[in-house]
Amino acid sequence: MSWTVGELARLAGVTVRTLHHYDRIGLVRPSERTSAGYRSYDAHDLDRLQQVLLYRELGFPLDEVATLLDDPEADPAAHLRRQHRLLRERLERTQAMVAAVEKEMEARQMGISLTPEERFEVFGDWLPEEYAAEAEERWGDSDAWAQSQRRTAAMTKEDWLRVKAEGDDVERRFAAALAGGVPADSTAAQDLAEEHRQQISRNFYDCSPEVHAGLGRMYVEDERFTAYYERIAPGLAQYVSTAVQANAARQS
């Protein structure tokens, strides 16, 4: 099988001018010429052109591509292995870039106007935007969601650090109460739960006792929230959940 320069250009998705240039520099030369002097490419030429285009797509300059393809010790399998490795590396970089862009989009959707560095400083490995889509699906039509969006959109890094410090403090005192044997439904534990509820109301949205009780149930029903509290202290998820629900019942 053979192709004219125009046919090969259409087949490979390049211009005739590109093939002429590759011929002039000796990168992809036609194996034959017709009696009229026209270029005629065969399957070997097509294979070489495909190798050239793939290396170009990977960012190699033409002179380096020529060196690689003309290496007498390299075989087609070696080229494929190299290209496969390079493509896998590019795929991993692209996937990382896509993930970073998606996180940035989700963070903006949540109203978190922090740079990636500031978000890491505030949240560490736990990034709230990972829950953005799910949170919007659950509560996107609620007044609480709209209120939280407005408040978080105005928060600076210093605001987030203050909010995080408040949350860390009450979680630390919950863990101390658990370690000290304070019953989860005791007045002391319920008072901590009330502080937790007031923090949410002050910083994000008006959190009623009923809504807070629902959050408390989620701490043991959703394994992600359970894991969060269990990293602080074993058994803390259930302890906080019980205290929150007991406090809600106290106020009903």
C-alpha positions as a Markdown table, in Angstrom:
| # | Residue | x | y | z |
|---|---|---|---|---|
| 1 | Met | 0.0 | 0.0 | 0.0 |
| 2 | Ser | 1.2 | 3.5 | -0.8 |
| 3 | Trp | 0.0 | 7.0 | -0.4 |
| 4 | Thr | 0.6 | 10.3 | -2.1 |
| 5 | Val | 1.7 | 13.2 | 0.0 |
| 6 | Gly | -1.8 | 14.6 | 0.1 |
| 7 | Glu | -3.3 | 11.2 | 1.1 |
| 8 | Leu | -0.8 | 10.7 | 3.8 |
| 9 | Ala | -1.3 | 14.2 | 5.1 |
| 10 | Arg | -5.1 | 13.6 | 5.4 |
| 11 | Leu | -4.5 | 10.2 | 7.0 |
| 12 | Ala | -2.1 | 11.5 | 9.6 |
| 13 | Gly | -3.9 | 14.7 | 10.3 |
| 14 | Val | -1.0 | 17.0 | 9.2 |
| 15 | Thr | -0.5 | 19.4 | 6.4 |
| 16 | Val | 1.2 | 18.7 | 3.1 |
| 17 | Arg | 3.6 | 21.5 | 4.0 |
| 18 | Thr | 4.6 | 19.7 | 7.2 |
| 19 | Leu | 5.4 | 16.5 | 5.2 |
| 20 | His | 7.4 | 18.6 | 2.7 |
| 21 | His | 9.4 | 20.0 | 5.6 |
| 22 | Tyr | 10.0 | 16.6 | 7.2 |
| 23 | Asp | 11.3 | 15.4 | 3.8 |
| 24 | Arg | 13.6 | 18.3 | 3.4 |
| 25 | Ile | 15.2 | 17.8 | 6.9 |
| 26 | Gly | 15.4 | 14.0 | 6.4 |
| 27 | Leu | 13.0 | 13.2 | 9.2 |
| 28 | Val | 10.3 | 11.4 | 7.1 |
| 29 | Arg | 11.3 | 10.8 | 3.5 |
| 30 | Pro | 9.1 | 9.0 | 1.0 |
| 31 | Ser | 10.4 | 5.5 | 0.1 |
| 32 | Glu | 9.7 | 6.1 | -3.5 |
| 33 | Arg | 9.0 | 8.7 | -6.1 |
| 34 | Thr | 6.8 | 8.2 | -9.1 |
| 35 | Ser | 8.1 | 8.5 | -12.6 |
| 36 | Ala | 6.7 | 12.1 | -12.6 |
| 37 | Gly | 8.7 | 12.8 | -9.5 |
| 38 | Tyr | 5.9 | 12.8 | -7.0 |
| 39 | Arg | 6.4 | 11.5 | -3.4 |
| 40 | Ser | 5.0 | 8.1 | -2.7 |
| 41 | Tyr | 4.9 | 6.8 | 1.0 |
| 42 | Asp | 4.6 | 3.2 | 2.1 |
| 43 | Ala | 3.6 | 1.6 | 5.4 |
| 44 | His | 7.1 | 2.0 | 6.8 |
| 45 | Asp | 7.0 | 5.7 | 6.1 |
| 46 | Leu | 3.6 | 5.9 | 7.8 |
| 47 | Asp | 4.9 | 4.1 | 10.9 |
| 48 | Arg | 7.9 | 6.5 | 11.1 |
| 49 | Leu | 5.6 | 9.5 | 10.7 |
| 50 | Gln | 3.4 | 8.2 | 13.5 |
| 51 | Gln | 6.5 | 7.9 | 15.7 |
| 52 | Val | 7.5 | 11.5 | 14.8 |
| 53 | Leu | 4.1 | 12.9 | 15.6 |
| 54 | Leu | 3.9 | 11.1 | 19.0 |
| 55 | Tyr | 7.3 | 12.3 | 20.0 |
| 56 | Arg | 6.3 | 15.8 | 18.9 |
| 57 | Glu | 3.2 | 15.6 | 21.0 |
| 58 | Leu | 5.3 | 14.6 | 23.9 |
| 59 | Gly | 7.3 | 17.8 | 23.5 |
| 60 | Phe | 10.5 | 16.6 | 21.8 |
| 61 | Pro | 12.2 | 19.0 | 19.3 |
| 62 | Leu | 12.6 | 17.7 | 15.8 |
| 63 | Asp | 16.4 | 17.2 | 16.0 |
| 64 | Glu | 16.0 | 15.1 | 19.1 |
| 65 | Val | 13.2 | 13.1 | 17.5 |
| 66 | Ala | 15.6 | 12.4 | 14.5 |
| 67 | Thr | 18.3 | 11.2 | 16.9 |
| 68 | Leu | 16.0 | 8.9 | 18.7 |
| 69 | Leu | 14.5 | 7.3 | 15.6 |
| 70 | Asp | 17.9 | 6.9 | 13.8 |
| 71 | Asp | 19.5 | 5.3 | 16.8 |
| 72 | Pro | 20.8 | 1.9 | 15.4 |
| 73 | Glu | 20.5 | 0.2 | 18.7 |
| 74 | Ala | 16.9 | 1.2 | 19.3 |
| 75 | Asp | 14.1 | -1.1 | 18.0 |
| 76 | Pro | 10.4 | -0.4 | 17.6 |
| 77 | Ala | 9.6 | -2.1 | 20.9 |
| 78 | Ala | 12.0 | 0.3 | 22.7 |
| 79 | His | 10.3 | 3.3 | 21.2 |
| 80 | Leu | 6.9 | 2.0 | 22.3 |
| 81 | Arg | 8.2 | 1.4 | 25.8 |
| 82 | Arg | 9.6 | 4.9 | 26.0 |
| 83 | Gln | 6.5 | 6.5 | 24.6 |
| 84 | His | 4.3 | 4.5 | 26.9 |
| 85 | Arg | 6.3 | 5.6 | 29.9 |
| 86 | Leu | 6.3 | 9.2 | 28.8 |
| 87 | Leu | 2.6 | 9.1 | 28.1 |
| 88 | Arg | 1.9 | 7.6 | 31.6 |
| 89 | Glu | 3.9 | 10.4 | 33.2 |
| 90 | Arg | 2.0 | 13.0 | 31.2 |
| 91 | Leu | -1.3 | 11.4 | 32.2 |
| 92 | Glu | -0.4 | 11.5 | 35.8 |
| 93 | Arg | 0.6 | 15.1 | 35.6 |
| 94 | Thr | -2.6 | 15.9 | 33.7 |
| 95 | Gln | -4.7 | 14.1 | 36.3 |
| 96 | Ala | -3.0 | 16.0 | 39.1 |
| 97 | Met | -3.7 | 19.3 | 37.3 |
| 98 | Val | -7.3 | 18.3 | 36.7 |
| 99 | Ala | -7.7 | 17.4 | 40.3 |
| 100 | Ala | -6.2 | 20.7 | 41.4 |
| 101 | Val | -8.5 | 22.7 | 39.1 |
| 102 | Glu | -11.5 | 20.8 | 40.3 |
| 103 | Lys | -10.7 | 21.5 | 43.9 |
| 104 | Glu | -10.2 | 25.1 | 43.1 |
| 105 | Met | -13.6 | 25.2 | 41.3 |
| 106 | Glu | -15.3 | 23.4 | 44.2 |
| 107 | Ala | -13.7 | 25.8 | 46.7 |
| 108 | Arg | -14.9 | 28.8 | 44.8 |
| 109 | Gln | -18.3 | 27.2 | 44.6 |
| 110 | Met | -18.3 | 26.9 | 48.4 |
| 111 | Gly | -17.2 | 30.5 | 48.7 |
| 112 | Ile | -13.8 | 29.7 | 50.1 |
| 113 | Ser | -11.7 | 32.5 | 48.8 |
| 114 | Leu | -8.3 | 31.2 | 49.9 |
| 115 | Thr | -5.2 | 30.3 | 47.9 |
| 116 | Pro | -4.3 | 26.6 | 47.8 |
| 117 | Glu | -1.4 | 27.4 | 50.2 |
| 118 | Glu | -3.7 | 29.2 | 52.6 |
| 119 | Arg | -6.2 | 26.3 | 52.5 |
| 120 | Phe | -3.5 | 23.8 | 53.4 |
| 121 | Glu | -2.4 | 26.1 | 56.2 |
| 122 | Val | -5.9 | 26.2 | 57.6 |
| 123 | Phe | -7.3 | 22.8 | 56.9 |
| 124 | Gly | -4.2 | 20.6 | 56.4 |
| 125 | Asp | -4.9 | 17.4 | 54.6 |
| 126 | Trp | -8.7 | 17.7 | 55.2 |
| 127 | Leu | -10.2 | 20.0 | 52.5 |
| 128 | Pro | -13.8 | 21.0 | 52.8 |
| 129 | Glu | -14.3 | 21.3 | 49.1 |
| 130 | Glu | -14.1 | 17.5 | 48.8 |
| 131 | Tyr | -17.6 | 17.5 | 50.3 |
| 132 | Ala | -18.9 | 20.5 | 48.3 |
| 133 | Ala | -20.9 | 18.7 | 45.7 |
| 134 | Glu | -22.5 | 16.4 | 48.2 |
| 135 | Ala | -23.3 | 19.2 | 50.6 |
| 136 | Glu | -24.9 | 21.2 | 47.9 |
| 137 | Glu | -27.0 | 18.2 | 46.8 |
| 138 | Arg | -28.2 | 17.7 | 50.4 |
| 139 | Trp | -28.7 | 21.3 | 51.4 |
| 140 | Gly | -28.4 | 23.5 | 48.3 |
| 141 | Asp | -32.0 | 24.7 | 48.4 |
| 142 | Ser | -31.9 | 25.5 | 52.1 |
| 143 | Asp | -31.6 | 28.9 | 53.8 |
| 144 | Ala | -28.8 | 27.5 | 55.9 |
| 145 | Trp | -26.8 | 26.7 | 52.7 |
| 146 | Ala | -27.3 | 30.2 | 51.3 |
| 147 | Gln | -26.4 | 31.8 | 54.7 |
| 148 | Ser | -23.2 | 29.6 | 54.9 |
| 149 | Gln | -22.2 | 30.6 | 51.4 |
| 150 | Arg | -22.5 | 34.3 | 52.1 |
| 151 | Arg | -20.5 | 34.0 | 55.3 |
| 152 | Thr | -17.7 | 31.8 | 54.0 |
| 153 | Ala | -17.3 | 34.0 | 50.9 |
| 154 | Ala | -16.4 | 36.9 | 53.1 |
| 155 | Met | -13.9 | 35.0 | 55.3 |
| 156 | Thr | -10.2 | 35.8 | 55.2 |
| 157 | Lys | -7.4 | 33.4 | 56.2 |
| 158 | Glu | -7.4 | 34.9 | 59.6 |
| 159 | Asp | -11.2 | 34.2 | 60.0 |
| 160 | Trp | -10.7 | 30.6 | 59.0 |
| 161 | Leu | -7.8 | 30.2 | 61.4 |
| 162 | Arg | -10.0 | 31.6 | 64.2 |
| 163 | Val | -12.9 | 29.3 | 63.3 |
| 164 | Lys | -10.6 | 26.3 | 63.2 |
| 165 | Ala | -9.0 | 27.2 | 66.5 |
| 166 | Glu | -12.5 | 27.4 | 68.1 |
| 167 | Gly | -13.4 | 24.0 | 66.6 |
| 168 | Asp | -10.2 | 22.4 | 67.7 |
| 169 | Asp | -10.7 | 23.7 | 71.2 |
| 170 | Val | -14.1 | 22.3 | 71.7 |
| 171 | Glu | -13.1 | 19.0 | 70.1 |
| 172 | Arg | -10.1 | 18.8 | 72.5 |
| 173 | Arg | -12.4 | 19.4 | 75.5 |
| 174 | Phe | -14.8 | 16.7 | 74.2 |
| 175 | Ala | -11.8 | 14.3 | 74.0 |
| 176 | Ala | -10.7 | 15.2 | 77.5 |
| 177 | Ala | -14.3 | 14.7 | 78.8 |
| 178 | Leu | -14.4 | 11.2 | 77.1 |
| 179 | Ala | -11.0 | 10.3 | 78.6 |
| 180 | Gly | -12.1 | 11.5 | 82.0 |
| 181 | Gly | -15.1 | 9.3 | 82.1 |
| 182 | Val | -17.7 | 12.1 | 81.9 |
| 183 | Pro | -21.0 | 10.6 | 80.6 |
| 184 | Ala | -21.9 | 11.7 | 77.1 |
| 185 | Asp | -25.4 | 12.7 | 78.2 |
| 186 | Ser | -24.2 | 14.6 | 81.3 |
| 187 | Thr | -24.8 | 18.3 | 81.7 |
| 188 | Ala | -21.0 | 19.0 | 81.2 |
| 189 | Ala | -21.0 | 17.1 | 77.9 |
| 190 | Gln | -24.2 | 18.7 | 76.8 |
| 191 | Asp | -22.8 | 22.2 | 77.6 |
| 192 | Leu | -19.8 | 21.3 | 75.2 |
| 193 | Ala | -22.3 | 20.3 | 72.6 |
| 194 | Glu | -24.1 | 23.6 | 73.0 |
| 195 | Glu | -20.8 | 25.4 | 72.5 |
| 196 | His | -20.3 | 23.4 | 69.3 |
| 197 | Arg | -23.8 | 24.4 | 68.1 |
| 198 | Gln | -23.2 | 28.1 | 68.9 |
| 199 | Gln | -19.9 | 28.0 | 67.0 |
| 200 | Ile | -21.8 | 26.7 | 63.9 |
| 201 | Ser | -24.5 | 29.4 | 64.3 |
| 202 | Arg | -21.9 | 32.2 | 64.8 |
| 203 | Asn | -19.6 | 31.2 | 61.9 |
| 204 | Phe | -21.7 | 29.5 | 59.3 |
| 205 | Tyr | -25.5 | 29.4 | 59.6 |
| 206 | Asp | -28.3 | 29.5 | 62.2 |
| 207 | Cys | -28.0 | 25.9 | 63.6 |
| 208 | Ser | -31.2 | 25.0 | 65.5 |
| 209 | Pro | -31.1 | 22.2 | 68.1 |
| 210 | Glu | -33.0 | 19.9 | 65.6 |
| 211 | Val | -30.5 | 20.6 | 62.8 |
| 212 | His | -27.6 | 20.0 | 65.3 |
| 213 | Ala | -29.1 | 16.7 | 66.3 |
| 214 | Gly | -29.1 | 15.7 | 62.7 |
| 215 | Leu | -25.4 | 16.6 | 62.4 |
| 216 | Gly | -24.8 | 14.5 | 65.5 |
| 217 | Arg | -26.4 | 11.4 | 63.9 |
| 218 | Met | -24.3 | 12.0 | 60.8 |
| 219 | Tyr | -21.1 | 11.8 | 62.9 |
| 220 | Val | -21.8 | 8.1 | 63.4 |
| 221 | Glu | -23.7 | 7.3 | 60.3 |
| 222 | Asp | -21.2 | 8.7 | 57.8 |
| 223 | Glu | -17.9 | 6.9 | 58.0 |
| 224 | Arg | -15.9 | 9.9 | 56.9 |
| 225 | Phe | -17.1 | 12.0 | 59.8 |
| 226 | Thr | -16.6 | 9.0 | 62.1 |
| 227 | Ala | -13.1 | 8.6 | 60.9 |
| 228 | Tyr | -12.4 | 12.3 | 61.5 |
| 229 | Tyr | -13.4 | 12.1 | 65.2 |
| 230 | Glu | -11.8 | 8.7 | 65.7 |
| 231 | Arg | -8.5 | 10.2 | 64.7 |
| 232 | Ile | -8.8 | 12.6 | 67.6 |
| 233 | Ala | -9.7 | 9.9 | 70.1 |
| 234 | Pro | -11.2 | 6.4 | 69.8 |
| 235 | Gly | -14.9 | 6.5 | 70.6 |
| 236 | Leu | -15.2 | 10.2 | 70.2 |
| 237 | Ala | -17.6 | 10.1 | 67.2 |
| 238 | Gln | -20.2 | 8.3 | 69.3 |
| 239 | Tyr | -19.5 | 10.4 | 72.3 |
| 240 | Val | -20.0 | 13.7 | 70.5 |
| 241 | Ser | -23.1 | 12.3 | 68.7 |
| 242 | Thr | -24.7 | 11.3 | 72.0 |
| 243 | Ala | -23.9 | 14.6 | 73.6 |
| 244 | Val | -25.2 | 16.6 | 70.7 |
| 245 | Gln | -28.5 | 14.7 | 70.6 |
| 246 | Ala | -28.9 | 14.9 | 74.4 |
| 247 | Asn | -28.4 | 18.7 | 74.2 |
| 248 | Ala | -31.0 | 19.0 | 71.5 |
| 249 | Ala | -33.5 | 17.0 | 73.5 |
| 250 | Arg | -32.7 | 19.2 | 76.6 |
| 251 | Gln | -33.8 | 22.3 | 74.6 |
| 252 | Ser | -36.9 | 20.8 | 73.1 |
